[in-house]
Amino acid sequence: VSDIPGDFDHVLYTEEQVASRIREVASQIDADYAGREILMVGVLNGAVMTMADLCRAMTSHMSMDWMAVSSYGAGTKSSGVVRILKDLTKDIDGRDILIVEDIIDTGLTLSYLVQNLRSRNPNSIEIMAMFRKPEAVTCPLDVKYVGFDIPNEFVVGYGLDYADRYRNLTDVATLAPHVYQS
Ligand code: PRP
Ligand code: MN
Ligand code: MG
């Protein structure tokens, strides 16, 4: 952890561990989609880093589009309300969609998103999430690609934020208690 070091408690995954896992998942995706061109749909803002690294680790043709769907406000808990802040720019009829997310916590965001995208008649929809929290097991989501299953701690870095900060941290770390209290 090199940025604002005093704000962090402990590192869960280093930049190197994240990069190495991304490479593994990318080869799996390349193999699974051989001969098909994926439309990767990134969920803003959290998925920016995962998308950037995952697509560059792939060797197959792909294109990307973005949605902004927010279920969290400034706090650390899901509000339970999913809002579309920005929709896709193109039609996905007949396309093979891979939704790219940074994290699945309650699974609420992705449940909503999958249901929403399914109604637009794509050929297929799969999910890649870099991190997944334990609570996600209560959600009937079919997640094909997971980077890491993590404990139920509030983590930041690699796109994950606290009050919109810390997304640019290259490691994934927990915050020190004084950050929440200030
Ligand atoms: C976070 C995260 C996921 C979602 C996961 O996004 O990036 O998109 O919450 O939570 P869930 O599984 O409980 O729905 P957030 O709404 O904070 O927006 P952000 O990506 O801009 O940070
Ligand atoms: Mn998000
Ligand atoms: Mg967030």
mmCIF file of N, CA, C and O in Angstrom, residues 25-58:
data_model
loop_
_atom_site.group_PDB
_atom_site.id
_atom_site.type_symbol
_atom_site.label_atom_id
_atom_site.label_comp_id
_atom_site.label_asym_id
_atom_site.label_seq_id
_atom_site.Cartn_x
_atom_site.Cartn_y
_atom_site.Cartn_z
ATOM 1 N N VAL A 25 -8.102 -15.939 -15.211
ATOM 2 C CA VAL A 25 -9.505 -15.818 -15.622
ATOM 3 C C VAL A 25 -9.590 -15.455 -17.105
ATOM 4 O O VAL A 25 -10.439 -15.976 -17.837
ATOM 5 N N ALA A 26 -8.689 -14.591 -17.559
ATOM 6 C CA ALA A 26 -8.684 -14.176 -18.964
ATOM 7 C C ALA A 26 -8.460 -15.373 -19.895
ATOM 8 O O ALA A 26 -9.136 -15.494 -20.930
ATOM 9 N N SER A 27 -7.546 -16.278 -19.537
ATOM 10 C CA SER A 27 -7.313 -17.438 -20.409
ATOM 11 C C SER A 27 -8.516 -18.359 -20.414
ATOM 12 O O SER A 27 -8.837 -18.976 -21.434
ATOM 13 N N GLN A 28 -9.175 -18.458 -19.258
ATOM 14 C CA GLN A 28 -10.387 -19.272 -19.181
ATOM 15 C C GLN A 28 -11.470 -18.694 -20.103
ATOM 16 O O GLN A 28 -12.130 -19.436 -20.839
ATOM 17 N N ILE A 29 -11.619 -17.380 -20.084
ATOM 18 C CA ILE A 29 -12.612 -16.713 -20.933
ATOM 19 C C ILE A 29 -12.251 -16.895 -22.402
ATOM 20 O O ILE A 29 -13.099 -17.222 -23.228
ATOM 21 N N ASP A 30 -10.979 -16.721 -22.746
ATOM 22 C CA ASP A 30 -10.519 -16.931 -24.124
ATOM 23 C C ASP A 30 -10.900 -18.326 -24.609
ATOM 24 O O ASP A 30 -11.395 -18.501 -25.728
ATOM 25 N N ALA A 31 -10.681 -19.312 -23.761
ATOM 26 C CA ALA A 31 -10.973 -20.700 -24.135
ATOM 27 C C ALA A 31 -12.480 -20.919 -24.270
ATOM 28 O O ALA A 31 -12.938 -21.524 -25.248
ATOM 29 N N ASP A 32 -13.242 -20.424 -23.321
ATOM 30 C CA ASP A 32 -14.694 -20.638 -23.330
ATOM 31 C C ASP A 32 -15.389 -19.969 -24.510
ATOM 32 O O ASP A 32 -16.406 -20.458 -24.997
ATOM 33 N N TYR A 33 -14.860 -18.837 -24.944
ATOM 34 C CA TYR A 33 -15.526 -18.072 -26.011
ATOM 35 C C TYR A 33 -14.827 -18.219 -27.369
ATOM 36 O O TYR A 33 -15.072 -17.415 -28.254
ATOM 37 N N ALA A 34 -13.994 -19.232 -27.520
ATOM 38 C CA ALA A 34 -13.261 -19.413 -28.772
ATOM 39 C C ALA A 34 -14.202 -19.326 -29.969
ATOM 40 O O ALA A 34 -15.221 -20.009 -30.017
ATOM 41 N N GLY A 35 -13.887 -18.451 -30.919
ATOM 42 C CA GLY A 35 -14.699 -18.325 -32.124
ATOM 43 C C GLY A 35 -15.888 -17.387 -31.987
ATOM 44 O O GLY A 35 -16.620 -17.169 -32.943
ATOM 45 N N ARG A 36 -16.109 -16.855 -30.773
ATOM 46 C CA ARG A 36 -17.221 -15.907 -30.578
ATOM 47 C C ARG A 36 -16.663 -14.581 -30.087
ATOM 48 O O ARG A 36 -15.682 -14.540 -29.358
ATOM 49 N N GLU A 37 -17.281 -13.496 -30.486
ATOM 50 C CA GLU A 37 -16.802 -12.183 -30.049
ATOM 51 C C GLU A 37 -17.656 -11.640 -28.903
ATOM 52 O O GLU A 37 -18.853 -11.424 -29.052
ATOM 53 N N ILE A 38 -16.997 -11.434 -27.765
ATOM 54 C CA ILE A 38 -17.708 -11.020 -26.549
ATOM 55 C C ILE A 38 -17.975 -9.524 -26.557
ATOM 56 O O ILE A 38 -17.136 -8.731 -26.977
ATOM 57 N N LEU A 39 -19.148 -9.152 -26.063
ATOM 58 C CA LEU A 39 -19.401 -7.763 -25.706
ATOM 59 C C LEU A 39 -19.307 -7.671 -24.196
ATOM 60 O O LEU A 39 -20.146 -8.209 -23.468
ATOM 61 N N MET A 40 -18.237 -7.060 -23.727
ATOM 62 C CA MET A 40 -18.027 -6.933 -22.291
ATOM 63 C C MET A 40 -18.744 -5.677 -21.792
ATOM 64 O O MET A 40 -18.525 -4.587 -22.301
ATOM 65 N N VAL A 41 -19.614 -5.878 -20.809
ATOM 66 C CA VAL A 41 -20.375 -4.762 -20.251
ATOM 67 C C VAL A 41 -19.840 -4.458 -18.853
ATOM 68 O O VAL A 41 -20.019 -5.244 -17.919
ATOM 69 N N GLY A 42 -19.164 -3.349 -18.732
ATOM 70 C CA GLY A 42 -18.604 -2.953 -17.443
ATOM 71 C C GLY A 42 -19.610 -2.149 -16.650
ATOM 72 O O GLY A 42 -20.378 -1.371 -17.202
ATOM 73 N N VAL A 43 -19.611 -2.378 -15.338
ATOM 74 C CA VAL A 43 -20.522 -1.656 -14.457
ATOM 75 C C VAL A 43 -19.735 -0.545 -13.751
ATOM 76 O O VAL A 43 -18.885 -0.804 -12.907
ATOM 77 N N LEU A 44 -20.047 0.680 -14.179
ATOM 78 C CA LEU A 44 -19.363 1.845 -13.603
ATOM 79 C C LEU A 44 -19.815 2.072 -12.155
ATOM 80 O O LEU A 44 -20.948 1.778 -11.836
ATOM 81 N N ASN A 45 -18.944 2.614 -11.285
ATOM 82 C CA ASN A 45 -17.570 2.938 -11.599
ATOM 83 C C ASN A 45 -16.600 1.816 -11.208
ATOM 84 O O ASN A 45 -15.469 1.774 -11.694
ATOM 85 N N GLY A 46 -17.081 0.967 -10.322
ATOM 86 C CA GLY A 46 -16.187 -0.011 -9.691
ATOM 87 C C GLY A 46 -15.418 -0.917 -10.649
ATOM 88 O O GLY A 46 -14.290 -1.298 -10.369
ATOM 89 N N ALA A 47 -16.040 -1.269 -11.793
ATOM 90 C CA ALA A 47 -15.451 -2.286 -12.661
ATOM 91 C C ALA A 47 -14.376 -1.757 -13.613
ATOM 92 O O ALA A 47 -13.825 -2.519 -14.409
ATOM 93 N N VAL A 48 -14.072 -0.476 -13.513
ATOM 94 C CA VAL A 48 -13.135 0.134 -14.465
ATOM 95 C C VAL A 48 -11.778 -0.585 -14.484
ATOM 96 O O VAL A 48 -11.256 -0.927 -15.554
ATOM 97 N N MET A 49 -11.211 -0.833 -13.325
ATOM 98 C CA MET A 49 -9.888 -1.467 -13.254
ATOM 99 C C MET A 49 -9.934 -2.920 -13.722
ATOM 100 O O MET A 49 -9.081 -3.369 -14.486
ATOM 101 N N THR A 50 -10.963 -3.649 -13.266
ATOM 102 C CA THR A 50 -11.111 -5.051 -13.664
ATOM 103 C C THR A 50 -11.273 -5.161 -15.173
ATOM 104 O O THR A 50 -10.617 -5.980 -15.822
ATOM 105 N N MET A 51 -12.120 -4.327 -15.747
ATOM 106 C CA MET A 51 -12.328 -4.323 -17.196
ATOM 107 C C MET A 51 -11.023 -4.035 -17.931
ATOM 108 O O MET A 51 -10.649 -4.752 -18.863
ATOM 109 N N ALA A 52 -10.334 -2.991 -17.504
ATOM 110 C CA ALA A 52 -9.103 -2.573 -18.201
ATOM 111 C C ALA A 52 -8.058 -3.693 -18.196
ATOM 112 O O ALA A 52 -7.426 -3.960 -19.217
ATOM 113 N N ASP A 53 -7.898 -4.352 -17.072
ATOM 114 C CA ASP A 53 -6.883 -5.398 -16.977
ATOM 115 C C ASP A 53 -7.341 -6.705 -17.609
ATOM 116 O O ASP A 53 -6.562 -7.381 -18.294
ATOM 117 N N LEU A 54 -8.615 -7.067 -17.388
ATOM 118 C CA LEU A 54 -9.125 -8.331 -17.921
ATOM 119 C C LEU A 54 -9.113 -8.346 -19.444
ATOM 120 O O LEU A 54 -8.632 -9.300 -20.064
ATOM 121 N N CYS A 55 -9.593 -7.285 -20.071
ATOM 122 C CA CYS A 55 -9.679 -7.308 -21.537
ATOM 123 C C CYS A 55 -8.286 -7.267 -22.177
ATOM 124 O O CYS A 55 -8.074 -7.845 -23.231
ATOM 125 N N ARG A 56 -7.332 -6.633 -21.499
ATOM 126 C CA ARG A 56 -5.976 -6.619 -22.051
ATOM 127 C C ARG A 56 -5.235 -7.928 -21.844
ATOM 128 O O ARG A 56 -4.240 -8.197 -22.506
ATOM 129 N N ALA A 57 -5.722 -8.752 -20.921
ATOM 130 C CA ALA A 57 -5.111 -10.064 -20.699
ATOM 131 C C ALA A 57 -5.719 -11.117 -21.623
ATOM 132 O O ALA A 57 -5.257 -12.252 -21.689
ATOM 133 N N MET A 58 -6.799 -10.735 -22.337
ATOM 134 C CA MET A 58 -7.445 -11.658 -23.269
ATOM 135 C C MET A 58 -6.823 -11.517 -24.652
ATOM 136 O O MET A 58 -6.329 -10.462 -25.009
#
